[in-house]
Structures are given as C-alpha cells and as structure tokens.
Amino acid sequence: MADPARVKPIAVVSEAPAERPKPGEGSRDAPGSSSKVSELTTVQTTAKEQGKVRSAEDDAAGEEEGSSSLHPPPAKKLKVEHDKKKEKRHKVDEDEIQKMQVLVSSFSEEQLNRYEMYRRAAFPKAAIKRLIQSITGSSVSQNVVIAMSGIAKVFAGEIVEEALDVCEKWGDTPPLQPKHMREAVRRLKSREQIPNTKHKKILFH
Amino acid sequence: MAEEEDDPGFDEELDDGGNGADSGQGKRKRLFSKELRCMMYGFGDDQNPYTESVDILEDLVIEFITEMTHKAMSIGRQGRVQVEDIVFLIRKDPRKFARVKDLLTMNEELKKARKAFDEANYGS
C-alpha cells in the first residue's frame, strides 16, 4: 500500500517515487542512507519486472501457435526470433540490475552519499517549464519538460566529468575552479558536444 | 589570460560576484543554485563546490536549454517544441538519447502503475 502523501503527479522520474508495495517500505523510517538507495533500485526492478511479465505473456502466445505445424512459416519464424531477442534483452537487464545491486551494497558511507545525490539531484520541473515557455511563448507538454530536464542533467554531468579530468591533469584537487570549467567547455566545444548556433560558418570566403 | 577571452558574459558575471545588475547574463536571478550543488557533488566534485563554478555551470545549462529550444522550434512543427523534435536533435549523442528514451518509457510505466493502483483503490 503506497503512502498517498508520497504520491506526486508526474513526480521527478529520476527520484522514482515508490508506488508498488515492496520489501523496503517497512524500513522507511529506519535511519541510514542504505534504505533510500535500495528504494531507488527496487522501483527500477519492479518496473522492469512488469515489462518482463508482459513479454513472457507474448512469448507464451507465440509458442502455442508455432507448435501446430512442423515448418513454421517465415513470418512466424521472425516473430519467434523477435521474442527470443526480447527475452535476451530482459536477461541482460536482469544481469545488469543484479550487478548494480552487488556494487551498491559494497559502497562505503561516502560513496553511498554521493551515489544518492547522483540519483536524486534533478532540475525543478517548474523552473524548466517556465524557462522553455519564456523562450517559445507558448505552452509545452509535460513530456517535453521531462525530456529537457533529463538531457540538461546529462549535459551538466558531461561538463563536470570533463572538468574533473582537466583538474586531475593539471595536478589540482577538487573543488573545481572556474578555470577547470572553462577548459572543459573549450574541449567539449572542439568535440562539438556543446551546441552553438551563434557563429555562422562561412564555407568559402 | 586565454581562458578569460572565451566568453565575456561569464567574466562580467564573476566580477560582479553573481549579483550582476548591469551584465548581460547576470541580470537573471540564480535559478538552479541548490540543485546544481547537489548535482556537482553527485557527479564527483567536492561536497561544497565553489559558487563561481556553480554559476558557470548554471549559465551553461541555461544556454544549452535555450539552444535546444530554439533548434526544436525551427524543426518539425514551427514555433512549437515537441518531444519528437528533441529526440531528433539528440539522436547523434548516444548518452542523451538513451537517457531520454529511458525517462519517457519510465514515465509511461509509472503512469500505468498509478492508473492501475487508483482503479484498484476505487474498487475497494
């Protein structure tokens, strides 16, 4: 039974609000970050399990029809192959989920804190929506806000990672200084990972 | 110094200490200071990142969102920003593309789960 106080309309997806009853819910009040982190991974598991159940039903339907004839027609063969690929993909997902759980369970306190911040930090949807609407002049759908905040977070991550590379290369220590950030931006610009439509490139002049 | 010639907007911002009343980009109030601090820590920076670095990152993120919005407005349906346009613009960048696909799929699954939960609740 989900706590209604925790249900938010289209909540921050990266925060993964707990909807389905899960083993970790009982320990919600327990202190310590390990329960919070297991929350984040368990909801991902339940969402993937839901997908797996659906595809298992598809597989069962496919198998039944195939057993009636000796040589399944090409269309049937393609469908069975596609179902096998879906199964394989779900097995790969399961492996990855298990590996992640093993990894997270072996984190130190500081690593757990950082991982929790990494998963939880997100841009406020209202501010992003306001920003986009001030640029377009018309309203935008919620999916656009979700997509844009997700991309912006990945973008911020790319810059911070590059800046940490620069910082290490220059023999400095974190916290990051503006000079690291600027050098990171310069590098990403040369790799065209930062969009820039202000400078018009004239081909022949 | 070479790095200061990179973008005059940033430097005016820094000289003013983030309160810039007369610099171009500093006029806007800081929108994402708190969230960006947590994000930088999550991505590997110190637990207390420098305010100037957070400001630079905020300006970069706002510029990124602005560029993407302008590009999205110019393709597909003109003057509107739609999810398909964003996905199209991001197609060459594997990380961002995968992230957007994941987010939208998760959102759909959560919506279905909530709907099923509400219907179950309504029955009881």
Coordinates of C-alpha atoms in Angstrom, one line a residue:
Chain A
M1 CA 0.0 0.0 0.0
A2 CA 1.6 3.2 -1.1
D3 CA 1.5 6.2 1.2
P4 CA -0.7 8.9 -0.5
A5 CA 1.4 11.6 0.9
R6 CA 4.3 10.4 -1.3
V7 CA 2.4 10.1 -4.5
K8 CA 3.0 13.2 -6.6
P9 CA 1.6 13.9 -10.1
I10 CA 4.4 13.1 -12.6
A11 CA 7.0 13.3 -9.9
V12 CA 10.7 13.6 -10.7
V13 CA 11.2 10.4 -12.6
S14 CA 14.9 10.1 -11.5
E15 CA 13.7 10.1 -7.9
A16 CA 11.5 7.1 -8.7
P17 CA 8.7 7.5 -6.2
A18 CA 7.7 4.2 -4.6
E19 CA 4.3 3.1 -5.9
R20 CA 4.1 -0.7 -5.6
P21 CA 4.4 -2.5 -2.2
K22 CA 7.9 -3.5 -1.8
P23 CA 10.1 -5.1 0.9
G24 CA 11.9 -1.9 1.7
E25 CA 8.9 0.1 2.6
G26 CA 8.7 -1.3 6.1
S27 CA 12.1 0.1 6.8
R28 CA 11.3 3.6 5.5
D29 CA 11.6 5.1 9.0
A30 CA 14.9 3.5 9.7
P31 CA 17.8 5.9 9.6
G32 CA 20.7 5.5 7.2
S33 CA 21.1 6.0 3.5
S34 CA 21.1 2.3 2.6
S35 CA 17.3 2.1 2.7
K36 CA 16.9 5.1 0.5
V37 CA 19.3 3.7 -2.1
S38 CA 17.6 0.3 -2.1
E39 CA 14.4 2.1 -2.7
L40 CA 15.8 3.6 -5.8
T41 CA 17.0 0.3 -7.1
T42 CA 13.9 -1.7 -6.1
V43 CA 11.5 0.5 -8.0
Q44 CA 13.6 0.1 -11.1
T45 CA 13.4 -3.6 -10.5
T46 CA 9.6 -3.7 -10.2
A47 CA 9.2 -1.6 -13.3
K48 CA 11.5 -4.0 -15.2
E49 CA 9.6 -7.0 -13.8
Q50 CA 6.3 -5.5 -15.1
G51 CA 7.9 -5.3 -18.5
K52 CA 9.2 -8.9 -18.2
V53 CA 5.7 -10.3 -17.3
R54 CA 4.2 -8.6 -20.3
S55 CA 6.8 -10.0 -22.7
A56 CA 6.5 -13.5 -21.1
E57 CA 2.8 -13.5 -22.0
D58 CA 3.7 -12.5 -25.6
D59 CA 6.2 -15.4 -25.7
A60 CA 3.6 -17.9 -24.4
A61 CA 1.2 -16.8 -27.2
G62 CA 3.9 -17.2 -29.8
E63 CA 4.9 -20.7 -28.7
E64 CA 1.4 -22.0 -28.7
E65 CA 0.8 -21.1 -32.4
G66 CA 4.2 -22.4 -33.5
S67 CA 3.7 -25.9 -32.2
S68 CA 0.8 -26.7 -34.5
S69 CA 2.9 -27.1 -37.7
L70 CA 6.3 -28.7 -38.5
H71 CA 7.8 -25.9 -40.5
P72 CA 6.7 -22.5 -39.1
P73 CA 6.2 -20.0 -42.0
P74 CA 8.8 -17.2 -42.3
A75 CA 6.5 -14.7 -40.6
K76 CA 6.1 -16.9 -37.6
K77 CA 9.9 -17.5 -37.5
L78 CA 10.6 -13.8 -37.4
K79 CA 8.1 -13.3 -34.6
V80 CA 9.7 -16.1 -32.6
E81 CA 13.2 -14.7 -33.2
H82 CA 12.0 -11.2 -32.1
D83 CA 10.5 -12.7 -28.9
K84 CA 13.8 -14.5 -28.2
K85 CA 15.7 -11.2 -28.6
K86 CA 13.3 -9.5 -26.2
E87 CA 13.9 -12.3 -23.7
K88 CA 17.7 -12.0 -24.2
R89 CA 17.4 -8.2 -23.6
H90 CA 15.5 -8.8 -20.4
K91 CA 18.1 -11.3 -19.2
V92 CA 20.8 -8.7 -19.9
D93 CA 18.8 -6.1 -18.0
E94 CA 18.4 -8.5 -15.1
D95 CA 22.1 -9.2 -15.1
E96 CA 22.8 -5.5 -15.1
I97 CA 20.4 -4.9 -12.2
Q98 CA 21.9 -7.7 -10.2
K99 CA 25.4 -6.3 -10.8
M100 CA 24.3 -2.9 -9.8
Q101 CA 22.8 -4.2 -6.6
V102 CA 26.0 -6.1 -5.7
L103 CA 28.0 -2.9 -6.4
V104 CA 25.8 -0.6 -4.4
S105 CA 25.8 -3.0 -1.5
S106 CA 29.5 -2.8 -1.3
F107 CA 29.7 1.1 -1.2
S108 CA 31.3 3.0 1.7
E109 CA 29.3 5.6 3.5
E110 CA 30.8 8.4 1.5
Q111 CA 30.2 6.6 -1.8
L112 CA 26.6 5.9 -0.8
N113 CA 26.0 9.6 -0.1
R114 CA 27.5 10.6 -3.4
Y115 CA 25.5 7.9 -5.3
E116 CA 22.3 9.1 -3.6
M117 CA 23.0 12.7 -4.7
Y118 CA 23.8 11.5 -8.2
R119 CA 20.5 9.7 -8.5
R120 CA 18.3 12.2 -6.6
A121 CA 19.6 15.6 -7.9
A122 CA 17.3 17.0 -10.6
F123 CA 16.3 20.3 -12.0
P124 CA 13.0 21.6 -10.7
K125 CA 10.3 20.9 -13.3
A126 CA 8.5 24.2 -12.7
A127 CA 11.6 26.3 -13.4
I128 CA 12.5 24.4 -16.5
K129 CA 8.9 24.7 -17.8
R130 CA 8.9 28.4 -17.1
L131 CA 12.3 28.8 -18.9
I132 CA 11.1 26.9 -22.0
Q133 CA 7.8 28.7 -22.1
S134 CA 9.5 32.1 -21.9
I135 CA 11.5 31.1 -25.0
T136 CA 8.7 29.6 -27.1
G137 CA 6.0 31.9 -26.0
S138 CA 3.5 29.0 -26.0
S139 CA 2.9 26.2 -23.5
V140 CA 4.8 22.9 -23.7
S141 CA 3.7 19.4 -22.7
Q142 CA 5.0 17.7 -19.6
N143 CA 6.9 15.2 -21.6
V144 CA 9.0 18.0 -23.1
V145 CA 9.8 19.2 -19.6
I146 CA 10.8 15.7 -18.5
A147 CA 13.0 15.2 -21.6
M148 CA 14.6 18.6 -21.3
S149 CA 15.5 18.3 -17.6
G150 CA 16.9 14.8 -18.2
I151 CA 19.1 16.0 -21.1
A152 CA 20.2 19.0 -19.1
K153 CA 21.3 16.8 -16.2
V154 CA 23.3 14.6 -18.6
F155 CA 24.8 17.8 -20.1
A156 CA 25.8 19.0 -16.7
G157 CA 27.4 15.6 -15.9
E158 CA 29.4 15.7 -19.1
I159 CA 30.9 19.1 -18.2
V160 CA 31.6 18.1 -14.6
E161 CA 33.3 14.9 -15.7
E162 CA 35.4 16.7 -18.3
A163 CA 36.3 19.4 -15.7
L164 CA 37.4 16.7 -13.2
D165 CA 39.6 15.3 -16.0
V166 CA 41.1 18.7 -16.5
C167 CA 41.6 19.2 -12.8
E168 CA 43.4 15.9 -12.4
K169 CA 45.5 16.6 -15.5
W170 CA 46.6 19.9 -14.2
G171 CA 47.6 18.4 -10.8
D172 CA 44.9 20.3 -8.9
T173 CA 42.4 18.9 -6.4
P174 CA 38.6 19.3 -6.2
P175 CA 36.6 21.5 -5.6
L176 CA 36.5 22.5 -9.2
Q177 CA 37.6 26.0 -10.1
P178 CA 36.2 28.2 -12.9
K179 CA 39.4 27.7 -14.9
H180 CA 38.8 23.9 -15.0
M181 CA 35.2 24.5 -16.1
R182 CA 36.2 26.9 -18.9
E183 CA 38.9 24.5 -20.1
A184 CA 36.3 21.7 -20.0
V185 CA 33.9 23.8 -22.1
R186 CA 36.6 24.6 -24.6
R187 CA 37.4 20.9 -25.0
L188 CA 33.7 19.9 -25.4
K189 CA 33.2 22.7 -27.9
S190 CA 36.0 21.3 -30.1
R191 CA 34.3 18.0 -29.9
E192 CA 31.0 19.7 -30.9
Q193 CA 29.3 18.4 -27.8
I194 CA 28.1 21.9 -26.9
P195 CA 25.6 23.3 -29.4
N196 CA 26.4 26.7 -30.7
T197 CA 24.3 28.3 -33.4
K198 CA 25.6 31.8 -32.8
H199 CA 28.7 31.5 -35.0
K200 CA 27.9 31.2 -38.7
K201 CA 30.5 29.1 -40.5
I202 CA 31.1 30.5 -44.0
L203 CA 32.3 27.7 -46.2
F204 CA 34.2 29.6 -49.0
H205 CA 35.3 33.2 -48.5
Chain B
M1 CA 44.7 35.0 -19.8
A2 CA 43.4 32.9 -22.6
E3 CA 40.6 31.4 -20.7
E4 CA 39.0 34.8 -19.9
E5 CA 38.7 35.6 -23.6
D6 CA 36.4 32.6 -24.0
D7 CA 33.1 34.3 -23.2
P8 CA 32.9 37.8 -21.9
G9 CA 29.5 37.1 -20.5
F10 CA 31.0 34.7 -17.9
D11 CA 33.6 37.2 -16.8
E12 CA 31.3 40.1 -16.2
E13 CA 29.3 37.7 -14.1
L14 CA 32.2 36.6 -12.0
D15 CA 33.5 40.1 -11.4
D16 CA 30.1 41.1 -10.0
G17 CA 30.1 38.2 -7.6
G18 CA 26.9 36.8 -9.1
N19 CA 24.8 39.8 -8.3
G20 CA 25.4 41.4 -11.7
A21 CA 22.9 44.2 -12.2
D22 CA 24.4 45.5 -15.4
S23 CA 26.0 42.5 -17.0
G24 CA 24.1 40.7 -19.8
Q25 CA 23.7 37.3 -18.4
G26 CA 23.9 38.1 -14.7
K27 CA 20.6 40.0 -14.7
R28 CA 18.6 36.8 -14.1
K29 CA 18.3 35.5 -10.6
R30 CA 20.1 32.2 -9.9
L31 CA 17.6 29.5 -10.8
F32 CA 19.3 26.3 -10.0
S33 CA 21.9 27.0 -7.4
K34 CA 20.7 24.4 -4.8
E35 CA 20.1 21.7 -7.3
L36 CA 23.3 22.2 -9.1
R37 CA 25.3 22.0 -6.0
C38 CA 23.9 18.6 -5.2
M39 CA 24.4 17.5 -8.8
M40 CA 28.0 18.5 -8.9
Y41 CA 28.6 16.6 -5.7
G42 CA 26.9 13.6 -7.3
F43 CA 29.0 13.8 -10.4
G44 CA 32.3 13.8 -8.5
D45 CA 33.0 17.3 -7.3
D46 CA 33.6 18.3 -3.7
Q47 CA 30.8 18.3 -1.2
N48 CA 30.9 22.1 -1.2
P49 CA 31.6 23.3 -4.8
Y50 CA 32.7 26.8 -5.4
T51 CA 29.9 29.3 -6.0
E52 CA 31.6 30.6 -9.1
S53 CA 31.8 27.1 -10.6
V54 CA 28.1 26.6 -9.9
D55 CA 27.3 29.9 -11.5
I56 CA 29.3 29.0 -14.6
L57 CA 27.5 25.6 -14.8
E58 CA 24.1 27.3 -14.4
D59 CA 24.8 29.7 -17.3
L60 CA 26.0 26.8 -19.4
V61 CA 22.9 24.7 -18.7
I62 CA 20.5 27.7 -19.4
E63 CA 22.4 28.4 -22.6
F64 CA 22.1 24.7 -23.6
I65 CA 18.4 24.6 -22.9
T66 CA 17.9 27.8 -24.8
E67 CA 19.8 26.5 -27.8
M68 CA 17.9 23.2 -27.8
T69 CA 14.6 25.1 -27.5
H70 CA 15.4 27.3 -30.5
K71 CA 16.5 24.4 -32.6
A72 CA 13.4 22.4 -31.7
M73 CA 11.2 25.4 -32.6
S74 CA 12.8 25.5 -36.1
I75 CA 12.2 21.8 -37.0
G76 CA 9.0 19.8 -37.1
R77 CA 6.1 21.9 -36.2
Q78 CA 7.3 25.5 -36.4
G79 CA 7.1 27.6 -33.3
R80 CA 6.3 24.7 -31.0
V81 CA 8.6 22.4 -29.0
Q82 CA 7.6 18.7 -29.1
V83 CA 9.2 15.6 -27.7
E84 CA 9.9 14.2 -31.2
D85 CA 11.9 17.2 -32.1
I86 CA 14.0 16.9 -29.0
V87 CA 14.6 13.2 -29.7
F88 CA 15.6 14.0 -33.3
L89 CA 18.0 16.7 -32.2
I90 CA 19.7 14.4 -29.7
R91 CA 19.9 11.4 -32.0
K92 CA 23.7 11.7 -32.5
D93 CA 24.6 11.8 -28.8
P94 CA 24.2 8.2 -27.5
R95 CA 24.2 9.1 -23.8
K96 CA 21.5 11.7 -24.0
F97 CA 19.4 9.7 -26.5
A98 CA 19.4 6.6 -24.3
R99 CA 18.6 8.8 -21.2
V100 CA 15.6 10.4 -22.9
K101 CA 14.2 7.1 -24.1
D102 CA 14.6 5.6 -20.6
L103 CA 12.9 8.6 -19.0
L104 CA 9.9 8.6 -21.3
T105 CA 9.5 4.8 -21.0
M106 CA 9.7 5.0 -17.2
N107 CA 7.2 7.8 -17.2
E108 CA 4.7 5.7 -19.2
E109 CA 5.2 2.7 -16.9
L110 CA 4.7 4.9 -13.8
K111 CA 1.5 6.4 -15.3
K112 CA 0.1 2.9 -16.0
A113 CA 1.1 1.8 -12.5
R114 CA -0.6 4.8 -10.9
K115 CA -3.7 4.3 -13.0
A116 CA -4.0 0.6 -12.1
F117 CA -3.4 1.5 -8.4
D118 CA -6.1 4.1 -8.5
E119 CA -8.6 1.8 -10.1
A120 CA -7.8 -0.9 -7.6
N121 CA -8.3 1.6 -4.8
Y122 CA -11.6 2.8 -6.2
G123 CA -13.0 -0.7 -6.2
S124 CA -12.2 -1.2 -2.5

